[in-house]
Amino acid sequence: MAVYTHLSADDLSSLIAHYDVGELVSAKGIAEGVSNSNWLIETTGSDAARKNGGGARYILTMYEFRIEMRDLPFFLGLLDLLADKGCPVPRTIHDRDGASWRKIGDKAVALIEFLPGVSIDRPQPEQARSVGKALAEIHLAAADYDSRRNEMGLASWQELTDQCGPEGLAQIDPALPAIVKDALAYLTANWPAGLPQGVCHADLFPDNVLMLGDRVSGLIDFYFACTDFFAYDLAVTHAAWCFADHGRTFRPEISTALMAGYESVRPLSEAERAALPILARGAAMRFIATRAYDWLNTPADALVTRKDPMDFARRLQFYAEQGAKAFAGV
Amino acid sequence: MAVYTHLSADDLSSLIAHYDVGELVSAKGIAEGVSNSNWLIETTGSDAARKNGGGARYILTMYEFRIEMRDLPFFLGLLDLLADKGCPVPRTIHDRDGASWRKIGDKAVALIEFLPGVSIDRPQPEQARSVGKALAEIHLAAADYDSRRNEMGLASWQELTDQCGPEGLAQIDPALPAIVKDALAYLTANWPAGLPQGVCHADLFPDNVLMLGDRVSGLIDFYFACTDFFAYDLAVTHAAWCFADHGRTFRPEISTALMAGYESVRPLSEAERAALPILARGAAMRFIATRAYDWLNTPADALVTRKDPMDFARRLQFYAEQGAKAFAGV
């Protein structure tokens, strides 16, 4: 959660000059993003906006780690498609040559629409219902997105935890090596096939949702978006929203509202519903894997706070114990 | 340069409700401030602003370290006075009870007007001229400010470097203990008295000045403001603006413009002009002292980047060698 790169006012003005957004008025590095640096930029606005007396705000994102430039067209094109379909996602601002991203030095940057709203720490049911609806809406809206990627599937969970090794996992928690081994064996043997799939956000945590009251004003940070089962994306969102106290407390009223919101737009098939428990165990495993890897590979002086993999080991256990009851409604 | 404290959307909304600024629309932690956490806040605006269709932006500052609550009235009252006099400083927003600051938990927070502009890394002469003018303007505008404080004078430089000790200073650079000892002896023996004094910003580095082109749109971060010689404040600003390459390169054209800008508003007396070389050596010593202390006392995993005291040891040497020539103009 930091700004990793210093951009001078001259750097920013030079960049902005490539876009029809007017002149630079303000730029503040913002404390968001783990793999990116982000600035909240204000300009005098496009020629059109300026005639109406309006300025404009944007998020400037610099891709620092993890994201491959070859994936940027997938992410940024997806934002444009979803915005065109009326989903509350930030539009990519294209430069005067039509490009959705540029480079500063050897790093890629994109200028993205600023959306209002704040992230909610402890959601209320009406907010979870809105999030469920918004998730289903992007699933439907992106149905004909013809670009594909998925690098965060089961194979990657195995690979990341292999790289940690049993000793590394045991450093985090003595129980973790066995939890991971059993979970991966179960998931590999039982992972479903043939479910409806398409573009998934795959990381829809509360801090990636902007809200105004009960309304979703923005879905952001699509940098884990991928092609996968829709129901897996719902399971990820369920794991991300329906627990408190670091995975210790399940919030059934949030689960019920999230599921109802989703199904009000895109009802689940019987096969999807039956698969939810294992998909949720997979979702928990996915965050155990990346958090464990980051836990062991984040330098002590890094600018980010490490997240505890055990928060998701608790969820994994909950989903294994509860099965379909976790999604049954209150 | 980080946000040290997490404030939830609920925390922020509860706070905002105490002010006539409308409802929370957006909040982004910004990567500014070493002793503070800061958020760029957008609201629906005051009742008056909302009637005109306008929202409003503010900086929310939480005072984390270093600043004593007893000093807040000095800083925040100063902002109000200077804004009233037309200086480009952010106004403090008072709550419905008229208070200029509130508490969240045990920490003080203030809501401050947002000002446009960007900080300049490498100033041009016209920009330095504007900064000189703006500095002189705050000196004149605050002439009748009846509140006083100064905790960053010669005695504190001695104290901070004593706390570092010769061994600590030598860890930073083998030459530093002798540089500090000689400088403090010289300054103590020769520090001037009786110069015109009043409210000084005392930390007017480029990152505390917002500019739109050549115009100063904001002077910010008054948390080292104090009662001292005006010419000392000019010397601090000179040391902060007129060097490049970490103090290795003097930029005479910036010096000339800064001095001319200042004197276009408030001409220096002969005594002030004669004192500038020693005041500048004092200014350099002040930043050597705080940077050395922070260098030795900042944990390796802190969220701030340590600043090299030697950047100001070079300036100290320059001012000692050049004397009045450093301010003579090109």
Coordinates of C-alpha atoms in Angstrom, one line a residue, chain A residues 15-329:
Chain A
L15 CA 2.5 12.2 -19.6
I16 CA -0.8 14.1 -19.3
A17 CA 0.0 16.0 -22.5
H18 CA -0.5 12.8 -24.4
Y19 CA -4.2 12.7 -23.4
D20 CA -7.1 15.0 -24.1
V21 CA -7.6 15.8 -20.4
G22 CA -6.3 19.3 -20.2
E23 CA -3.5 20.4 -17.9
L24 CA -2.3 19.0 -14.6
V25 CA -3.9 20.7 -11.5
S26 CA -3.0 18.3 -8.7
A27 CA -1.4 14.9 -8.1
K28 CA -1.4 13.0 -4.9
G29 CA 0.2 9.6 -4.5
I30 CA -2.4 7.4 -2.8
A31 CA -1.9 4.5 -0.4
E32 CA -3.6 1.8 -2.5
G33 CA -2.4 -1.1 -4.4
V34 CA 0.2 -3.7 -3.5
S35 CA 1.6 -4.4 -7.0
N36 CA 1.0 -0.9 -8.4
S37 CA 1.7 2.7 -7.5
N38 CA -1.3 5.0 -7.8
W39 CA -1.8 8.7 -8.0
L40 CA -5.1 10.6 -7.8
I41 CA -4.7 13.2 -10.6
E42 CA -6.8 16.3 -11.2
T43 CA -6.6 18.1 -14.5
T44 CA -8.4 21.0 -16.1
G45 CA -10.4 18.5 -18.0
S46 CA -10.8 17.6 -21.7
D47 CA -11.6 20.4 -24.2
A48 CA -15.2 19.3 -24.0
A49 CA -15.4 19.2 -20.2
R50 CA -13.5 22.5 -19.9
K51 CA -16.1 24.3 -22.0
N52 CA -18.6 23.3 -19.3
G53 CA -16.4 24.6 -16.6
G54 CA -15.6 21.2 -15.2
G55 CA -12.2 19.7 -14.3
A56 CA -11.6 16.0 -14.1
R57 CA -10.1 13.4 -11.8
Y58 CA -8.3 10.2 -12.8
I59 CA -6.3 7.5 -11.2
L60 CA -2.9 7.1 -12.7
T61 CA -1.7 3.5 -12.2
M62 CA 1.9 2.5 -12.6
Y63 CA 2.4 -1.3 -12.9
E64 CA 5.3 -2.1 -10.7
F65 CA 5.3 -5.9 -10.0
R66 CA 3.6 -9.1 -11.0
I67 CA 1.6 -7.7 -13.9
E68 CA 3.0 -8.7 -17.3
M69 CA 2.6 -6.0 -19.9
R70 CA 1.2 -8.7 -22.3
D71 CA -1.8 -8.9 -19.9
L72 CA -2.6 -5.2 -19.9
P73 CA -4.8 -5.3 -23.0
F74 CA -6.9 -8.0 -21.3
F75 CA -7.4 -5.9 -18.1
L76 CA -7.8 -2.5 -19.7
G77 CA -10.0 -3.8 -22.6
L78 CA -12.2 -5.5 -20.1
L79 CA -12.7 -2.2 -18.2
D80 CA -13.8 -0.5 -21.4
L81 CA -16.2 -3.3 -22.3
L82 CA -17.8 -3.4 -18.9
A83 CA -18.1 0.4 -18.7
D84 CA -19.7 0.4 -22.2
K85 CA -22.3 -2.1 -20.9
G86 CA -23.1 0.2 -18.0
C87 CA -21.3 -1.7 -15.2
P88 CA -19.8 0.5 -12.5
V89 CA -16.2 0.1 -13.4
P90 CA -13.7 2.8 -14.2
R91 CA -13.1 3.5 -17.9
T92 CA -9.6 3.5 -19.3
I93 CA -8.7 6.9 -20.7
H94 CA -7.0 6.4 -24.1
D95 CA -4.2 8.7 -25.3
R96 CA -4.5 10.8 -28.4
D97 CA -3.2 7.8 -30.5
G98 CA -5.9 5.6 -29.0
A99 CA -3.5 3.6 -26.8
S100 CA -4.9 2.4 -23.4
W101 CA -1.5 2.4 -21.8
R102 CA 1.9 4.1 -22.2
K103 CA 5.3 3.7 -20.7
I104 CA 7.3 5.9 -18.4
G105 CA 10.9 4.6 -18.5
D106 CA 10.5 0.8 -18.5
K107 CA 7.2 0.8 -16.6
A108 CA 3.7 0.7 -18.0
V109 CA 1.1 3.3 -16.8
A110 CA -2.6 3.7 -17.5
L111 CA -4.9 6.6 -16.8
I112 CA -8.2 5.4 -15.4
E113 CA -11.4 7.1 -14.6
F114 CA -11.9 8.2 -11.0
L115 CA -15.0 6.8 -9.4
P116 CA -16.6 8.1 -6.1
G117 CA -17.3 5.8 -3.2
V118 CA -15.6 4.4 -0.2
S119 CA -14.6 0.8 0.7
I120 CA -16.6 -0.8 3.5
D121 CA -14.8 -2.7 6.3
R122 CA -17.9 -4.3 7.8
P123 CA -20.6 -4.7 5.2
Q124 CA -24.3 -4.6 6.0
P125 CA -26.7 -7.1 4.3
E126 CA -28.0 -4.5 1.8
Q127 CA -24.5 -3.7 0.8
A128 CA -23.6 -7.4 0.3
R129 CA -26.8 -7.8 -1.8
S130 CA -25.6 -5.0 -4.0
V131 CA -22.2 -6.5 -4.4
G132 CA -23.7 -9.9 -5.4
K133 CA -25.8 -8.1 -8.0
A134 CA -22.9 -6.2 -9.4
L135 CA -20.8 -9.4 -9.6
A136 CA -23.5 -11.2 -11.6
E137 CA -23.9 -8.1 -13.8
I138 CA -20.2 -8.2 -14.8
H139 CA -20.5 -11.9 -15.5
L140 CA -23.3 -11.3 -17.9
A141 CA -21.9 -8.1 -19.4
A142 CA -18.5 -9.7 -20.3
A143 CA -20.0 -12.8 -21.8
D144 CA -18.8 -12.1 -25.2
Y145 CA -15.3 -10.8 -24.2
D146 CA -13.1 -12.7 -26.6
S147 CA -9.8 -12.4 -24.7
R148 CA -8.8 -15.2 -22.2
R149 CA -6.3 -15.7 -19.4
N150 CA -6.0 -17.7 -16.3
E151 CA -2.8 -17.9 -14.3
M152 CA -4.2 -18.3 -10.8
G153 CA -5.8 -21.7 -11.0
L154 CA -5.3 -24.9 -9.1
A155 CA -1.9 -25.6 -10.7
S156 CA -0.6 -22.3 -9.4
W157 CA -1.8 -22.9 -5.9
Q158 CA 0.2 -26.2 -6.0
E159 CA 3.2 -24.4 -7.4
L160 CA 3.2 -21.5 -4.9
T161 CA 2.9 -23.8 -1.9
D162 CA 5.5 -26.1 -3.3
Q163 CA 7.8 -23.1 -3.5
C164 CA 7.1 -22.4 0.2
G165 CA 7.9 -26.0 1.1
P166 CA 6.6 -27.8 4.2
E167 CA 9.3 -26.0 6.3
G168 CA 8.2 -22.6 5.1
L169 CA 4.6 -23.3 5.7
A170 CA 5.3 -24.7 9.2
Q171 CA 7.1 -21.4 10.0
I172 CA 3.8 -19.6 9.5
D173 CA 1.8 -22.2 11.5
P174 CA 2.7 -25.7 12.5
A175 CA -0.6 -26.9 11.2
L176 CA -0.3 -25.3 7.8
P177 CA 1.7 -28.0 5.9
A178 CA -0.9 -30.7 6.5
I179 CA -3.8 -28.3 5.8
V180 CA -2.3 -27.4 2.4
K181 CA -1.4 -31.0 1.5
D182 CA -4.9 -32.3 2.3
A183 CA -6.7 -29.5 0.6
L184 CA -4.7 -29.7 -2.6
A185 CA -5.2 -33.5 -2.7
Y186 CA -8.9 -33.1 -2.2
L187 CA -9.3 -30.2 -4.7
T188 CA -7.2 -32.0 -7.4
A189 CA -9.3 -35.1 -7.1
N190 CA -12.7 -33.4 -7.0
W191 CA -12.4 -30.1 -8.9
P192 CA -15.5 -29.8 -11.1
A193 CA -15.6 -29.4 -14.8
G194 CA -18.0 -28.1 -17.3
L195 CA -19.5 -25.3 -15.3
P196 CA -20.5 -22.0 -17.0
Q197 CA -17.5 -19.8 -17.3
G198 CA -16.4 -16.5 -18.5
V199 CA -14.6 -13.4 -17.2
C200 CA -14.2 -13.4 -13.4
H201 CA -13.0 -10.6 -11.2
A202 CA -11.5 -13.2 -8.9
D203 CA -10.4 -10.8 -6.2
L204 CA -13.6 -9.0 -5.2
F205 CA -12.7 -8.1 -1.6
P206 CA -14.4 -5.2 0.1
D207 CA -11.4 -3.0 -0.6
N208 CA -12.0 -3.5 -4.3
V209 CA -15.6 -2.3 -4.1
L210 CA -16.5 1.4 -3.8
M211 CA -19.9 2.1 -2.3
L212 CA -22.1 5.1 -1.7
G213 CA -24.4 4.0 1.0
D214 CA -25.9 0.7 -0.1
R215 CA -25.1 1.2 -3.8
V216 CA -22.0 -0.1 -5.6
S217 CA -20.4 2.9 -7.2
G218 CA -17.3 1.2 -8.4
L219 CA -15.7 -2.3 -8.9
I220 CA -12.0 -1.7 -9.2
D221 CA -8.6 -3.5 -9.4
F222 CA -9.3 -6.1 -12.1
Y223 CA -5.7 -7.2 -12.2
F224 CA -6.5 -10.7 -11.2
A225 CA -9.4 -11.0 -13.6
C226 CA -9.3 -14.2 -15.5
T227 CA -11.4 -16.7 -17.4
D228 CA -12.9 -19.2 -15.0
F229 CA -16.2 -20.6 -13.6
F230 CA -18.6 -17.9 -12.7
A231 CA -19.5 -19.9 -9.6
Y232 CA -15.8 -19.8 -8.6
D233 CA -15.9 -16.0 -8.7
L234 CA -19.0 -16.1 -6.5
A235 CA -17.2 -18.4 -4.1
V236 CA -14.2 -16.0 -3.9
T237 CA -16.5 -13.1 -3.2
H238 CA -18.3 -15.2 -0.6
A239 CA -15.0 -16.0 1.1
A240 CA -14.0 -12.4 0.9
W241 CA -17.2 -10.8 2.3
C242 CA -19.0 -13.3 4.7
F243 CA -16.5 -13.6 7.5
A244 CA -15.3 -11.4 10.4
D245 CA -12.5 -11.6 12.9
H246 CA -9.9 -12.9 10.4
G247 CA -12.1 -15.8 9.3
R248 CA -13.1 -16.8 12.8
T249 CA -16.8 -15.7 12.5
F250 CA -19.1 -16.5 9.7
R251 CA -21.8 -13.9 9.0
P252 CA -24.8 -15.9 7.7
E253 CA -26.8 -12.7 7.0
I254 CA -24.1 -11.4 4.7
S255 CA -23.9 -14.8 2.9
T256 CA -27.7 -14.9 2.4
A257 CA -27.8 -11.3 1.1
L258 CA -24.8 -11.8 -1.2
M259 CA -26.2 -15.0 -2.7
A260 CA -29.7 -13.5 -3.1
G261 CA -28.2 -10.4 -4.8
Y262 CA -26.2 -12.6 -7.2
E263 CA -29.2 -14.8 -8.1
S264 CA -31.5 -11.9 -8.6
V265 CA -29.5 -11.2 -11.8
R266 CA -28.0 -14.6 -12.7
P267 CA -29.6 -17.6 -11.1
L268 CA -27.2 -20.5 -10.5
S269 CA -27.7 -23.9 -12.1
E270 CA -28.1 -27.0 -10.0
A271 CA -24.5 -28.0 -11.0
E272 CA -23.1 -24.7 -9.9
R273 CA -25.0 -24.7 -6.6
A274 CA -23.7 -28.2 -5.9
A275 CA -20.2 -27.2 -6.7
L276 CA -20.1 -24.1 -4.4
P277 CA -18.6 -25.9 -1.4
I278 CA -15.6 -27.2 -3.2
L279 CA -15.2 -24.0 -5.2
A280 CA -15.2 -22.1 -1.9
R281 CA -12.5 -24.4 -0.5
G282 CA -10.6 -23.7 -3.7
A283 CA -11.0 -20.0 -3.2
A284 CA -9.7 -20.3 0.4
M285 CA -6.8 -22.4 -0.9
R286 CA -6.0 -19.7 -3.5
F287 CA -5.5 -17.0 -0.8
I288 CA -3.7 -19.4 1.5
A289 CA -1.3 -20.0 -1.4
T290 CA -0.6 -16.4 -2.4
R291 CA -0.5 -15.1 1.2
A292 CA 1.9 -17.9 2.3
Y293 CA 4.2 -17.2 -0.6
D294 CA 4.1 -13.5 0.1
W295 CA 4.5 -14.1 3.8
L296 CA 7.8 -15.9 3.2
N297 CA 9.0 -13.7 0.4
T298 CA 8.2 -10.2 1.5
P299 CA 11.3 -8.4 2.9
A300 CA 11.0 -7.1 6.4
D301 CA 11.5 -3.5 5.2
A302 CA 8.9 -3.7 2.5
L303 CA 6.2 -1.0 2.3
V304 CA 3.4 -3.5 2.5
T305 CA 1.8 -5.3 5.4
R306 CA 1.9 -9.0 5.2
K307 CA -1.5 -10.8 5.3
D308 CA -1.9 -13.9 7.4
P309 CA -2.6 -17.0 5.4
M310 CA -4.3 -18.5 8.5
D311 CA -7.3 -16.2 8.0
F312 CA -8.1 -18.3 5.0
A313 CA -7.1 -21.6 6.6
R314 CA -10.0 -20.9 9.0
R315 CA -12.3 -20.3 6.1
L316 CA -11.1 -23.5 4.3
Q317 CA -12.0 -25.5 7.4
F318 CA -15.4 -23.8 7.7
Y319 CA -16.3 -24.6 4.1
A320 CA -15.1 -28.2 4.5
E321 CA -17.2 -28.7 7.6
Q322 CA -20.3 -26.8 6.5
G323 CA -20.5 -27.9 2.9
A324 CA -23.7 -26.7 1.2
K325 CA -25.0 -25.2 4.5
A326 CA -22.6 -22.3 4.1
F327 CA -24.6 -21.1 1.1
A328 CA -28.1 -22.2 2.2
G329 CA -29.4 -18.9 3.6

